[in-house]
């Protein structure tokens, strides 16, 4: 049968460093996602019921 050993204690400094690294990576990931969403234009064409970006639809004319 296997022996049960006392779990290895991780120093508090190591735990804090791991938490800081995780927070830093999460923040960098969020910043990267934000910047990419602002700079990258989608490759798909606009939906058929919408005007292309930068163009306005002509004003509707009244019926005679």
Short mmCIF file of N, CA, C and O in Angstrom, two decimals:
data_model
loop_
_atom_site.label_atom_id
_atom_site.label_comp_id
_atom_site.label_asym_id
_atom_site.label_seq_id
_atom_site.Cartn_x
_atom_site.Cartn_y
_atom_site.Cartn_z
N UNK A 1 0.83 -1.18 0.00
CA UNK A 1 0.00 0.00 0.00
C UNK A 1 0.88 1.25 0.00
O UNK A 1 1.97 1.25 0.54
N UNK A 2 0.35 2.27 -0.59
CA UNK A 2 1.09 3.52 -0.67
C UNK A 2 1.06 4.24 0.67
O UNK A 2 0.10 4.16 1.42
N UNK A 3 2.16 4.93 0.91
CA UNK A 3 2.22 5.72 2.15
C UNK A 3 1.60 7.08 1.92
O UNK A 3 1.75 7.68 0.85
N UNK A 4 0.97 7.57 2.91
CA UNK A 4 0.40 8.93 2.85
C UNK A 4 1.41 9.87 3.46
O UNK A 4 1.86 9.68 4.58
N UNK A 5 1.74 10.88 2.69
CA UNK A 5 2.72 11.83 3.17
C UNK A 5 2.06 13.17 3.44
O UNK A 5 1.02 13.49 2.89
N UNK A 6 2.72 13.93 4.25
CA UNK A 6 2.25 15.27 4.54
C UNK A 6 2.40 16.11 3.27
O UNK A 6 3.43 16.07 2.61
N UNK A 7 1.35 16.87 2.89
CA UNK A 7 1.46 17.68 1.67
C UNK A 7 2.58 18.72 1.80
O UNK A 7 2.85 19.24 2.88
N UNK A 8 3.20 18.98 0.67
CA UNK A 8 4.29 19.95 0.63
C UNK A 8 3.72 21.36 0.82
O UNK A 8 2.81 21.77 0.11
N UNK A 9 4.26 22.10 1.77
CA UNK A 9 3.80 23.46 2.04
C UNK A 9 4.46 24.42 1.06
O UNK A 9 5.69 24.43 0.91
N UNK A 10 3.65 25.23 0.38
CA UNK A 10 4.16 26.23 -0.56
C UNK A 10 4.32 27.54 0.20
O UNK A 10 3.39 28.00 0.87
N UNK A 11 5.50 28.17 0.11
CA UNK A 11 5.72 29.43 0.84
C UNK A 11 4.74 30.53 0.40
O UNK A 11 4.31 30.56 -0.76
N UNK A 12 4.42 31.41 1.31
CA UNK A 12 3.47 32.50 1.03
C UNK A 12 3.98 33.42 -0.07
O UNK A 12 3.20 33.94 -0.87
N UNK A 13 5.30 33.60 -0.14
CA UNK A 13 5.88 34.47 -1.17
C UNK A 13 5.59 33.89 -2.55
O UNK A 13 5.25 34.61 -3.49
N UNK A 14 5.70 32.58 -2.69
CA UNK A 14 5.44 31.93 -3.97
C UNK A 14 3.97 32.05 -4.36
O UNK A 14 3.65 32.32 -5.52
N UNK A 15 3.08 31.88 -3.40
CA UNK A 15 1.65 32.00 -3.68
C UNK A 15 1.30 33.41 -4.13
O UNK A 15 0.53 33.61 -5.06
N UNK A 16 1.89 34.42 -3.46
CA UNK A 16 1.63 35.81 -3.83
C UNK A 16 2.17 36.10 -5.23
O UNK A 16 1.51 36.78 -6.03
N UNK A 17 3.34 35.58 -5.55
CA UNK A 17 3.93 35.79 -6.87
C UNK A 17 3.07 35.13 -7.95
O UNK A 17 2.87 35.69 -9.03
N UNK A 18 2.54 33.96 -7.66
CA UNK A 18 1.66 33.28 -8.63
C UNK A 18 0.38 34.08 -8.85
O UNK A 18 -0.10 34.19 -9.98
N UNK A 19 -0.18 34.61 -7.77
CA UNK A 19 -1.40 35.42 -7.91
C UNK A 19 -1.12 36.68 -8.71
O UNK A 19 -1.91 37.08 -9.55
N UNK A 20 0.00 37.33 -8.46
CA UNK A 20 0.37 38.53 -9.19
C UNK A 20 0.58 38.23 -10.67
O UNK A 20 0.14 39.00 -11.53
N UNK A 21 1.23 37.12 -10.97
CA UNK A 21 1.45 36.74 -12.35
C UNK A 21 0.12 36.47 -13.05
O UNK A 21 -0.09 36.90 -14.18
N UNK A 22 -0.78 35.78 -12.37
CA UNK A 22 -2.10 35.52 -12.95
C UNK A 22 -2.88 36.79 -13.22
O UNK A 22 -3.49 36.95 -14.28
N UNK A 23 -2.83 37.72 -12.29
CA UNK A 23 -3.54 38.99 -12.48
C UNK A 23 -2.91 39.80 -13.62
O UNK A 23 -3.62 40.41 -14.43
N UNK A 24 -1.58 39.76 -13.71
CA UNK A 24 -0.89 40.49 -14.78
C UNK A 24 -1.24 39.90 -16.14
O UNK A 24 -1.51 40.62 -17.09
N UNK A 25 -1.24 38.57 -16.24
CA UNK A 25 -1.58 37.93 -17.51
C UNK A 25 -3.03 38.18 -17.90
O UNK A 25 -3.33 38.38 -19.08
N UNK A 26 -3.93 38.18 -16.93
CA UNK A 26 -5.34 38.46 -17.23
C UNK A 26 -5.52 39.90 -17.71
O UNK A 26 -6.26 40.16 -18.66
N UNK A 27 -4.83 40.83 -17.07
CA UNK A 27 -4.91 42.23 -17.49
C UNK A 27 -4.32 42.44 -18.88
O UNK A 27 -4.90 43.16 -19.70
N UNK A 28 -3.19 41.81 -19.15
CA UNK A 28 -2.58 41.94 -20.47
C UNK A 28 -3.47 41.32 -21.55
O UNK A 28 -3.59 41.85 -22.65
N UNK A 29 -4.11 40.22 -21.22
CA UNK A 29 -5.02 39.58 -22.17
C UNK A 29 -6.22 40.47 -22.47
O UNK A 29 -6.63 40.63 -23.62
N UNK A 30 -6.78 41.09 -21.44
CA UNK A 30 -7.93 41.97 -21.64
C UNK A 30 -7.54 43.21 -22.45
O UNK A 30 -8.28 43.64 -23.34
N UNK A 31 -6.37 43.76 -22.17
CA UNK A 31 -5.90 44.92 -22.93
C UNK A 31 -5.66 44.56 -24.39
O UNK A 31 -6.04 45.30 -25.29
N UNK A 32 -5.06 43.41 -24.64
CA UNK A 32 -4.82 42.96 -26.01
C UNK A 32 -6.13 42.75 -26.75
O UNK A 32 -6.27 43.15 -27.91
N UNK A 33 -7.10 42.12 -26.11
CA UNK A 33 -8.39 41.90 -26.75
C UNK A 33 -9.08 43.22 -27.08
O UNK A 33 -9.67 43.37 -28.15
N UNK A 34 -8.99 44.18 -26.19
CA UNK A 34 -9.59 45.49 -26.43
C UNK A 34 -8.93 46.19 -27.62
O UNK A 34 -9.61 46.71 -28.50
N UNK A 35 -7.60 46.19 -27.63
CA UNK A 35 -6.90 46.85 -28.73
C UNK A 35 -7.16 46.16 -30.06
O UNK A 35 -7.33 46.82 -31.09
N UNK A 36 -7.22 44.84 -30.07
CA UNK A 36 -7.52 44.13 -31.31
C UNK A 36 -8.92 44.43 -31.80
O UNK A 36 -9.14 44.60 -33.00
N UNK A 37 -9.87 44.50 -30.89
CA UNK A 37 -11.24 44.77 -31.32
C UNK A 37 -11.40 46.19 -31.86
O UNK A 37 -12.27 46.45 -32.69
N UNK A 38 -10.53 47.10 -31.43
CA UNK A 38 -10.60 48.47 -31.93
C UNK A 38 -9.86 48.66 -33.25
O UNK A 38 -10.20 49.56 -34.02
N UNK A 39 -8.86 47.84 -33.52
CA UNK A 39 -8.03 48.07 -34.69
C UNK A 39 -8.30 47.13 -35.86
O UNK A 39 -8.08 47.50 -37.00
N UNK A 40 -8.76 45.92 -35.60
CA UNK A 40 -8.96 44.94 -36.66
C UNK A 40 -10.36 45.11 -37.24
O UNK A 40 -11.34 45.12 -36.51
N UNK A 41 -10.44 45.24 -38.56
CA UNK A 41 -11.75 45.36 -39.20
C UNK A 41 -12.24 43.97 -39.58
O UNK A 41 -11.44 43.12 -39.99
N UNK A 42 -13.52 43.72 -39.44
CA UNK A 42 -14.03 42.40 -39.77
C UNK A 42 -13.94 42.13 -41.27
O UNK A 42 -14.08 43.04 -42.09
N UNK A 43 -13.73 40.88 -41.64
CA UNK A 43 -13.60 40.51 -43.04
C UNK A 43 -14.96 40.28 -43.69
O UNK A 43 -15.07 40.28 -44.91
N UNK A 44 -15.98 40.09 -42.90
CA UNK A 44 -17.30 39.79 -43.45
C UNK A 44 -17.94 41.08 -43.98
O UNK A 44 -17.75 42.16 -43.43
N UNK A 45 -18.69 40.98 -45.07
CA UNK A 45 -19.38 42.17 -45.58
C UNK A 45 -20.51 42.56 -44.64
O UNK A 45 -20.96 41.75 -43.83
N UNK A 46 -21.00 43.78 -44.74
CA UNK A 46 -22.09 44.20 -43.86
C UNK A 46 -23.37 43.42 -44.18
O UNK A 46 -23.53 42.88 -45.27
N UNK A 47 -24.25 43.39 -43.24
CA UNK A 47 -25.52 42.69 -43.43
C UNK A 47 -26.31 43.37 -44.56
O UNK A 47 -26.19 44.57 -44.78
N UNK A 48 -27.13 42.60 -45.30
CA UNK A 48 -27.84 43.17 -46.44
C UNK A 48 -28.84 44.26 -46.05
O UNK A 48 -29.15 45.12 -46.87
N UNK A 49 -29.33 44.26 -44.83
CA UNK A 49 -30.31 45.26 -44.43
C UNK A 49 -29.64 46.53 -43.88
O UNK A 49 -30.32 47.42 -43.40
N UNK A 50 -28.31 46.61 -43.95
CA UNK A 50 -27.61 47.78 -43.43
C UNK A 50 -26.80 48.44 -44.54
O UNK A 50 -26.32 47.78 -45.44
N UNK A 51 -26.66 49.74 -44.44
CA UNK A 51 -25.86 50.47 -45.41
C UNK A 51 -24.39 50.24 -45.09
O UNK A 51 -24.01 50.05 -43.93
N UNK A 52 -23.53 50.26 -46.09
CA UNK A 52 -22.09 50.13 -45.82
C UNK A 52 -21.61 51.27 -44.93
O UNK A 52 -22.18 52.35 -44.91
N UNK A 53 -20.55 51.01 -44.21
CA UNK A 53 -20.02 52.00 -43.28
C UNK A 53 -19.60 53.26 -44.05
O UNK A 53 -18.98 53.18 -45.10
N UNK A 54 -19.95 54.41 -43.52
CA UNK A 54 -19.57 55.67 -44.13
C UNK A 54 -20.56 56.18 -45.15
O UNK A 54 -20.43 57.28 -45.65
N UNK A 55 -21.56 55.42 -45.52
CA UNK A 55 -22.56 55.85 -46.50
C UNK A 55 -23.90 56.04 -45.80
O UNK A 55 -24.25 55.32 -44.90
N UNK A 56 -24.62 57.01 -46.28
CA UNK A 56 -25.95 57.25 -45.72
C UNK A 56 -26.99 56.92 -46.80
O UNK A 56 -26.73 57.07 -48.00
N UNK A 57 -28.10 56.49 -46.39
CA UNK A 57 -29.17 56.18 -47.32
C UNK A 57 -29.83 57.49 -47.77
O UNK A 57 -29.92 58.44 -47.00
N UNK A 58 -30.31 57.56 -48.99
CA UNK A 58 -30.98 58.78 -49.44
C UNK A 58 -32.28 58.95 -48.65
O UNK A 58 -32.90 57.99 -48.20
N UNK A 59 -32.71 60.20 -48.54
CA UNK A 59 -33.96 60.48 -47.85
C UNK A 59 -35.13 59.92 -48.66
O UNK A 59 -35.16 60.02 -49.90
N UNK A 60 -36.10 59.32 -47.99
CA UNK A 60 -37.26 58.81 -48.73
C UNK A 60 -38.05 59.96 -49.35
O UNK A 60 -38.21 61.04 -48.77
N UNK A 61 -38.54 59.75 -50.55
CA UNK A 61 -39.29 60.80 -51.24
C UNK A 61 -40.78 60.59 -50.99
O UNK A 61 -41.26 59.46 -50.90
N UNK A 62 -41.48 61.70 -50.90
CA UNK A 62 -42.94 61.63 -50.68
C UNK A 62 -43.61 61.14 -51.96
O UNK A 62 -43.18 61.43 -53.08
N UNK A 63 -44.69 60.41 -51.78
CA UNK A 63 -45.44 59.91 -52.94
C UNK A 63 -46.17 61.08 -53.61
O UNK A 63 -46.69 61.97 -52.92
N UNK A 64 -46.24 61.11 -54.96
CA UNK A 64 -46.91 62.24 -55.63
C UNK A 64 -48.41 62.24 -55.44
O UNK A 64 -49.09 61.38 -55.17
#
